[in-house]
């Protein structure tokens, strides 16, 4: 099962944890001092919120796959495009292990 | 079953359709002159793009449900999440008839929770949507793209 991945930058992590835990009806699975992560099956979502030295908003989208073989096709697509639509970077990763991040804009 | 929903404002619809068709390995379920939508099963996502945004970028996120029962369950989540929930009710937007509510998240991103009941032959005026999303003056049917820059963050999982 693939999950959509969203990484958002927020100004207050406690506010973000309260909001997204309510919205997704679950607590973060993991996190740290400036980061929290929710993994949800219904809908399939890997949501990350972090503090960062940049304005709040979407940082990137991603697809989280279970099988490394699935990366090949997606990677090929991302490599072919010099620019992602909407100027939002896409990341592809195998579950729990980031592979690389697209930073095109 | 709940689906994630993403709506991205793009400049070049054909180019964007090509990109997402390849990325998702699936053809769009809906293609209009100003809009396209993929209804993916793996991951379960309703991914929409349109040229109606003022600038490219994320317009809004959402959770789509399949029944009124689920909708009310998600509405209860919104109340637990905090913030201002605006129940828009029944509306026609993005070539679909839906019942929906809106809330802004701590990143300033609008989330809609909605139950689609049918198709619409027009993009729709999103009656009430402008008011529903007044917090940041976005509107689905005249979307204003997120002002978030497209820089990547450090990785994190």
mmCIF file of C-alpha atoms in Angstrom:
data_model
loop_
_atom_site.group_PDB
_atom_site.id
_atom_site.type_symbol
_atom_site.label_atom_id
_atom_site.label_comp_id
_atom_site.label_asym_id
_atom_site.label_seq_id
_atom_site.Cartn_x
_atom_site.Cartn_y
_atom_site.Cartn_z
ATOM 1 C CA UNK A 1 0.000 0.000 0.000
ATOM 2 C CA UNK A 2 1.299 3.409 -0.933
ATOM 3 C CA UNK A 3 0.755 6.459 1.190
ATOM 4 C CA UNK A 4 0.531 10.049 0.144
ATOM 5 C CA UNK A 5 3.141 12.074 1.964
ATOM 6 C CA UNK A 6 2.715 15.704 2.936
ATOM 7 C CA UNK A 7 5.303 17.748 4.735
ATOM 8 C CA UNK A 8 4.124 21.040 6.142
ATOM 9 C CA UNK A 9 6.072 23.759 7.876
ATOM 10 C CA UNK A 10 4.324 25.189 10.921
ATOM 11 C CA UNK A 11 5.084 27.931 13.398
ATOM 12 C CA UNK A 12 3.970 26.077 16.524
ATOM 13 C CA UNK A 13 4.531 22.363 16.895
ATOM 14 C CA UNK A 14 2.153 21.984 19.882
ATOM 15 C CA UNK A 15 -0.591 23.672 17.860
ATOM 16 C CA UNK A 16 0.163 21.423 14.913
ATOM 17 C CA UNK A 17 0.131 18.279 17.046
ATOM 18 C CA UNK A 18 -3.200 19.240 18.568
ATOM 19 C CA UNK A 19 -4.738 20.072 15.188
ATOM 20 C CA UNK A 20 -3.525 17.151 13.106
ATOM 21 C CA UNK A 21 -4.077 14.623 15.910
ATOM 22 C CA UNK A 22 -7.685 15.784 15.989
ATOM 23 C CA UNK A 23 -8.088 15.853 12.238
ATOM 24 C CA UNK A 24 -6.528 12.439 11.713
ATOM 25 C CA UNK A 25 -7.951 10.958 14.913
ATOM 26 C CA UNK A 26 -4.595 9.628 16.007
ATOM 27 C CA UNK A 27 -1.471 10.757 17.812
ATOM 28 C CA UNK A 28 1.859 11.198 16.063
ATOM 29 C CA UNK A 29 3.721 7.972 15.582
ATOM 30 C CA UNK A 30 7.055 9.626 16.051
ATOM 31 C CA UNK A 31 8.803 12.916 16.205
ATOM 32 C CA UNK A 32 11.396 14.985 17.929
ATOM 33 C CA UNK A 33 12.069 18.493 19.117
ATOM 34 C CA UNK A 34 10.968 20.234 15.981
ATOM 35 C CA UNK A 35 9.162 17.525 14.130
ATOM 36 C CA UNK A 36 6.124 15.277 14.346
ATOM 37 C CA UNK A 37 4.946 12.537 12.041
ATOM 38 C CA UNK A 38 1.600 10.826 11.623
ATOM 39 C CA UNK A 39 1.106 7.599 9.691
ATOM 40 C CA UNK A 40 -2.490 6.861 8.891
ATOM 41 C CA UNK A 41 -4.030 3.984 6.973
ATOM 42 C CA UNK A 42 -7.452 5.532 6.428
ATOM 43 C CA UNK A 43 -6.897 7.625 4.398
ATOM 44 C CA UNK A 44 -3.375 6.416 3.572
ATOM 45 C CA UNK A 45 -1.265 9.341 4.641
ATOM 46 C CA UNK A 46 2.180 10.083 5.977
ATOM 47 C CA UNK A 47 1.968 13.608 7.329
ATOM 48 C CA UNK A 48 4.968 15.420 8.710
ATOM 49 C CA UNK A 49 4.942 18.798 10.408
ATOM 50 C CA UNK A 50 8.093 20.618 11.330
ATOM 51 C CA UNK A 51 9.459 23.923 12.419
ATOM 52 C CA UNK A 52 11.751 25.472 9.868
ATOM 53 C CA UNK A 53 13.298 28.766 9.028
ATOM 54 C CA UNK A 54 10.823 29.506 6.286
ATOM 55 C CA UNK A 55 7.192 30.545 6.018
ATOM 56 C CA UNK A 56 4.502 28.128 7.106
ATOM 57 C CA UNK A 57 2.915 26.096 4.342
ATOM 58 C CA UNK A 58 3.481 23.037 2.243
ATOM 59 C CA UNK A 59 7.114 21.989 1.949
ATOM 60 C CA UNK A 60 6.685 19.037 -0.348
ATOM 61 C CA UNK A 61 4.482 16.167 -1.468
ATOM 62 C CA UNK A 62 5.597 12.600 -1.631
ATOM 63 C CA UNK A 63 4.731 9.019 -2.308
ATOM 64 C CA UNK A 64 5.715 6.436 0.276
ATOM 65 C CA UNK A 65 6.032 2.955 -1.145
ATOM 66 C CA UNK A 66 6.660 -0.377 0.514
ATOM 67 C CA UNK A 67 8.705 -1.983 -2.178
ATOM 68 C CA UNK A 68 11.988 -0.384 -3.354
ATOM 69 C CA UNK A 69 11.264 -1.682 -6.850
ATOM 70 C CA UNK A 70 8.388 0.781 -7.050
ATOM 71 C CA UNK A 71 10.824 3.635 -6.752
ATOM 72 C CA UNK A 72 12.356 3.041 -10.115
ATOM 73 C CA UNK A 73 9.360 4.052 -12.151
ATOM 74 C CA UNK A 74 8.540 7.055 -10.013
ATOM 75 C CA UNK A 75 12.150 8.189 -9.965
ATOM 76 C CA UNK A 76 12.261 7.982 -13.717
ATOM 77 C CA UNK A 77 9.225 10.212 -14.007
ATOM 78 C CA UNK A 78 10.605 12.790 -11.636
ATOM 79 C CA UNK A 79 13.935 12.847 -13.407
ATOM 80 C CA UNK A 80 12.288 13.506 -16.736
ATOM 81 C CA UNK A 81 10.663 16.691 -15.531
ATOM 82 C CA UNK A 82 12.756 19.737 -14.909
ATOM 83 C CA UNK A 83 9.878 21.360 -13.117
ATOM 84 C CA UNK A 84 7.025 19.902 -11.110
ATOM 85 C CA UNK A 85 3.531 21.327 -11.631
ATOM 86 C CA UNK A 86 2.593 23.960 -9.120
ATOM 87 C CA UNK A 87 6.267 24.259 -8.206
ATOM 88 C CA UNK A 88 5.794 21.860 -5.335
ATOM 89 C CA UNK A 89 8.601 19.340 -4.909
ATOM 90 C CA UNK A 90 7.824 15.640 -4.849
ATOM 91 C CA UNK A 91 9.691 13.137 -2.755
ATOM 92 C CA UNK A 92 9.686 9.402 -3.188
ATOM 93 C CA UNK A 93 10.603 7.113 -0.360
ATOM 94 C CA UNK A 94 10.412 3.575 0.854
ATOM 95 C CA UNK A 95 8.510 3.390 4.084
ATOM 96 C CA UNK A 96 10.417 4.995 6.959
ATOM 97 C CA UNK A 97 13.498 5.467 4.841
ATOM 98 C CA UNK A 98 13.861 8.563 2.700
ATOM 99 C CA UNK A 99 15.538 7.959 -0.604
ATOM 100 C CA UNK A 100 15.861 11.402 -2.036
ATOM 101 C CA UNK A 101 13.933 14.534 -2.442
ATOM 102 C CA UNK A 102 13.039 16.502 -5.528
ATOM 103 C CA UNK A 103 13.838 20.152 -5.113
ATOM 104 C CA UNK A 104 12.881 21.439 -8.473
ATOM 105 C CA UNK A 105 11.047 24.667 -8.766
ATOM 106 C CA UNK B 1 -13.380 4.568 2.864
ATOM 107 C CA UNK B 2 -11.670 7.903 3.180
ATOM 108 C CA UNK B 3 -9.536 9.457 0.488
ATOM 109 C CA UNK B 4 -6.971 12.165 0.766
ATOM 110 C CA UNK B 5 -7.692 15.106 -1.495
ATOM 111 C CA UNK B 6 -5.155 17.487 -3.000
ATOM 112 C CA UNK B 7 -5.887 20.419 -5.286
ATOM 113 C CA UNK B 8 -2.933 22.068 -6.991
ATOM 114 C CA UNK B 9 -3.084 25.183 -9.120
ATOM 115 C CA UNK B 10 -0.986 24.796 -12.254
ATOM 116 C CA UNK B 11 -0.105 26.969 -15.216
ATOM 117 C CA UNK B 12 0.087 24.434 -18.001
ATOM 118 C CA UNK B 13 -2.699 21.857 -17.833
ATOM 119 C CA UNK B 14 -1.519 19.482 -20.599
ATOM 120 C CA UNK B 15 2.022 19.442 -19.236
ATOM 121 C CA UNK B 16 0.746 18.853 -15.727
ATOM 122 C CA UNK B 17 -1.577 16.078 -16.877
ATOM 123 C CA UNK B 18 1.420 14.414 -18.491
ATOM 124 C CA UNK B 19 3.449 14.686 -15.321
ATOM 125 C CA UNK B 20 0.837 13.308 -12.947
ATOM 126 C CA UNK B 21 -0.329 10.614 -15.345
ATOM 127 C CA UNK B 22 3.232 9.332 -15.411
ATOM 128 C CA UNK B 23 3.805 9.820 -11.688
ATOM 129 C CA UNK B 24 0.612 8.012 -10.696
ATOM 130 C CA UNK B 25 0.784 5.580 -13.608
ATOM 131 C CA UNK B 26 -2.892 6.272 -14.193
ATOM 132 C CA UNK B 27 -5.006 8.325 -16.543
ATOM 133 C CA UNK B 28 -7.095 11.123 -15.061
ATOM 134 C CA UNK B 29 -10.697 10.240 -14.310
ATOM 135 C CA UNK B 30 -11.857 13.701 -15.317
ATOM 136 C CA UNK B 31 -10.340 16.052 -17.890
ATOM 137 C CA UNK B 32 -11.822 19.452 -18.650
ATOM 138 C CA UNK B 33 -10.411 22.530 -20.320
ATOM 139 C CA UNK B 34 -9.359 23.972 -16.984
ATOM 140 C CA UNK B 35 -9.307 20.973 -14.675
ATOM 141 C CA UNK B 36 -8.205 17.362 -14.291
ATOM 142 C CA UNK B 37 -8.685 14.834 -11.529
ATOM 143 C CA UNK B 38 -7.204 11.460 -10.679
ATOM 144 C CA UNK B 39 -9.122 9.074 -8.439
ATOM 145 C CA UNK B 40 -6.362 6.774 -7.301
ATOM 146 C CA UNK B 41 -6.778 3.570 -5.352
ATOM 147 C CA UNK B 42 -3.168 3.103 -4.268
ATOM 148 C CA UNK B 43 -2.694 5.426 -2.542
ATOM 149 C CA UNK B 44 -6.348 6.296 -2.117
ATOM 150 C CA UNK B 45 -6.206 9.895 -3.272
ATOM 151 C CA UNK B 46 -8.428 12.345 -5.118
ATOM 152 C CA UNK B 47 -5.776 14.484 -6.789
ATOM 153 C CA UNK B 48 -7.002 17.509 -8.722
ATOM 154 C CA UNK B 49 -5.278 20.209 -10.705
ATOM 155 C CA UNK B 50 -6.709 23.313 -12.288
ATOM 156 C CA UNK B 51 -5.665 26.453 -14.074
ATOM 157 C CA UNK B 52 -8.033 28.552 -12.011
ATOM 158 C CA UNK B 53 -5.447 29.569 -9.454
ATOM 159 C CA UNK B 54 -3.926 32.994 -9.383
ATOM 160 C CA UNK B 55 -0.513 31.441 -9.154
ATOM 161 C CA UNK B 56 0.831 27.894 -9.193
ATOM 162 C CA UNK B 57 0.984 26.010 -5.941
ATOM 163 C CA UNK B 58 -1.086 24.125 -3.431
ATOM 164 C CA UNK B 59 -4.640 25.391 -3.286
ATOM 165 C CA UNK B 60 -6.035 23.129 -0.609
ATOM 166 C CA UNK B 61 -6.024 19.686 0.949
ATOM 167 C CA UNK B 62 -8.927 17.588 2.029
ATOM 168 C CA UNK B 63 -10.461 14.352 3.181
ATOM 169 C CA UNK B 64 -13.145 12.861 0.986
ATOM 170 C CA UNK B 65 -15.633 10.451 2.502
ATOM 171 C CA UNK B 66 -18.147 8.095 0.963
ATOM 172 C CA UNK B 67 -21.173 8.571 3.169
ATOM 173 C CA UNK B 68 -22.937 11.109 5.310
ATOM 174 C CA UNK B 69 -22.131 8.995 8.334
ATOM 175 C CA UNK B 70 -18.434 9.286 7.588
ATOM 176 C CA UNK B 71 -18.849 12.975 6.921
ATOM 177 C CA UNK B 72 -20.285 13.588 10.351
ATOM 178 C CA UNK B 73 -17.537 11.490 11.895
ATOM 179 C CA UNK B 74 -14.941 13.687 10.211
ATOM 180 C CA UNK B 75 -16.849 16.834 11.187
ATOM 181 C CA UNK B 76 -16.456 15.725 14.787
ATOM 182 C CA UNK B 77 -12.731 15.458 14.169
ATOM 183 C CA UNK B 78 -12.658 19.025 12.917
ATOM 184 C CA UNK B 79 -14.233 20.213 16.132
ATOM 185 C CA UNK B 80 -11.612 18.295 18.118
ATOM 186 C CA UNK B 81 -8.859 19.730 15.948
ATOM 187 C CA UNK B 82 -9.835 23.240 16.942
ATOM 188 C CA UNK B 83 -9.964 26.356 14.875
ATOM 189 C CA UNK B 84 -12.876 27.760 12.961
ATOM 190 C CA UNK B 85 -14.982 25.199 11.135
ATOM 191 C CA UNK B 86 -17.182 26.565 8.404
ATOM 192 C CA UNK B 87 -19.923 24.260 7.241
ATOM 193 C CA UNK B 88 -20.542 25.183 3.639
ATOM 194 C CA UNK B 89 -23.266 22.636 3.139
ATOM 195 C CA UNK B 90 -24.216 21.494 -0.325
ATOM 196 C CA UNK B 91 -22.374 23.136 -3.173
ATOM 197 C CA UNK B 92 -21.252 22.651 -6.721
ATOM 198 C CA UNK B 93 -17.566 23.058 -7.364
ATOM 199 C CA UNK B 94 -14.855 21.468 -9.443
ATOM 200 C CA UNK B 95 -17.368 19.665 -11.674
ATOM 201 C CA UNK B 96 -18.874 17.906 -8.675
ATOM 202 C CA UNK B 97 -21.787 18.301 -6.316
ATOM 203 C CA UNK B 98 -20.714 17.919 -2.735
ATOM 204 C CA UNK B 99 -21.491 18.645 0.859
ATOM 205 C CA UNK B 100 -18.470 20.063 2.631
ATOM 206 C CA UNK B 101 -16.888 21.950 5.486
ATOM 207 C CA UNK B 102 -13.666 23.926 5.674
ATOM 208 C CA UNK B 103 -10.980 24.453 8.277
ATOM 209 C CA UNK B 104 -7.545 26.048 8.175
ATOM 210 C CA UNK B 105 -4.606 24.124 9.585
ATOM 211 C CA UNK B 106 -1.689 25.597 11.578
ATOM 212 C CA UNK B 107 0.327 25.909 8.372
ATOM 213 C CA UNK B 108 -2.372 28.142 6.903
ATOM 214 C CA UNK B 109 -3.531 25.457 4.486
ATOM 215 C CA UNK B 110 -7.249 25.071 3.909
ATOM 216 C CA UNK B 111 -8.667 21.585 4.373
ATOM 217 C CA UNK B 112 -12.042 20.577 3.096
ATOM 218 C CA UNK B 113 -13.943 17.538 4.260
ATOM 219 C CA UNK B 114 -16.537 16.527 1.768
ATOM 220 C CA UNK B 115 -18.961 13.963 0.480
ATOM 221 C CA UNK B 116 -19.504 14.055 -3.272
ATOM 222 C CA UNK B 117 -22.981 13.164 -4.378
ATOM 223 C CA UNK B 118 -22.757 13.642 -8.122
ATOM 224 C CA UNK B 119 -21.158 15.273 -11.103
ATOM 225 C CA UNK B 120 -21.664 18.787 -12.359
ATOM 226 C CA UNK B 121 -21.419 19.845 -15.963
ATOM 227 C CA UNK B 122 -19.763 23.129 -15.044
ATOM 228 C CA UNK B 123 -16.807 23.953 -12.850
ATOM 229 C CA UNK B 124 -19.282 25.595 -10.529
ATOM 230 C CA UNK B 125 -19.270 28.809 -8.640
ATOM 231 C CA UNK B 126 -18.674 27.086 -5.332
ATOM 232 C CA UNK B 127 -21.631 28.911 -3.878
ATOM 233 C CA UNK B 128 -20.686 29.906 -0.387
ATOM 234 C CA UNK B 129 -17.131 28.737 -0.842
ATOM 235 C CA UNK B 130 -15.601 32.177 -0.842
ATOM 236 C CA UNK B 131 -17.270 32.893 2.463
ATOM 237 C CA UNK B 132 -16.398 29.439 3.739
ATOM 238 C CA UNK B 133 -12.744 30.069 3.119
ATOM 239 C CA UNK B 134 -12.754 33.698 4.074
ATOM 240 C CA UNK B 135 -9.948 33.140 6.549
ATOM 241 C CA UNK B 136 -7.380 33.399 3.804
ATOM 242 C CA UNK B 137 -9.559 34.630 0.981
ATOM 243 C CA UNK B 138 -9.185 31.457 -1.034
ATOM 244 C CA UNK B 139 -11.955 29.951 -3.050
ATOM 245 C CA UNK B 140 -12.076 26.610 -4.739
ATOM 246 C CA UNK B 141 -13.697 27.998 -7.794
ATOM 247 C CA UNK B 142 -11.417 30.968 -7.999
ATOM 248 C CA UNK B 143 -8.496 29.412 -6.174
ATOM 249 C CA UNK B 144 -5.605 31.376 -4.917
ATOM 250 C CA UNK B 145 -2.521 29.257 -4.724
ATOM 251 C CA UNK B 146 -0.631 28.801 -1.522
ATOM 252 C CA UNK B 147 2.057 31.365 -1.023
ATOM 253 C CA UNK B 148 4.371 28.751 0.316
ATOM 254 C CA UNK B 149 7.633 28.779 -1.574
ATOM 255 C CA UNK B 150 8.626 25.642 -3.343
ATOM 256 C CA UNK B 151 11.798 25.075 -1.469
ATOM 257 C CA UNK B 152 12.346 21.658 -0.037
ATOM 258 C CA UNK B 153 12.802 21.008 3.601
ATOM 259 C CA UNK B 154 15.207 18.682 5.213
ATOM 260 C CA UNK B 155 14.107 15.133 5.245
ATOM 261 C CA UNK B 156 12.535 13.630 8.136
ATOM 262 C CA UNK B 157 11.173 10.148 8.307
#
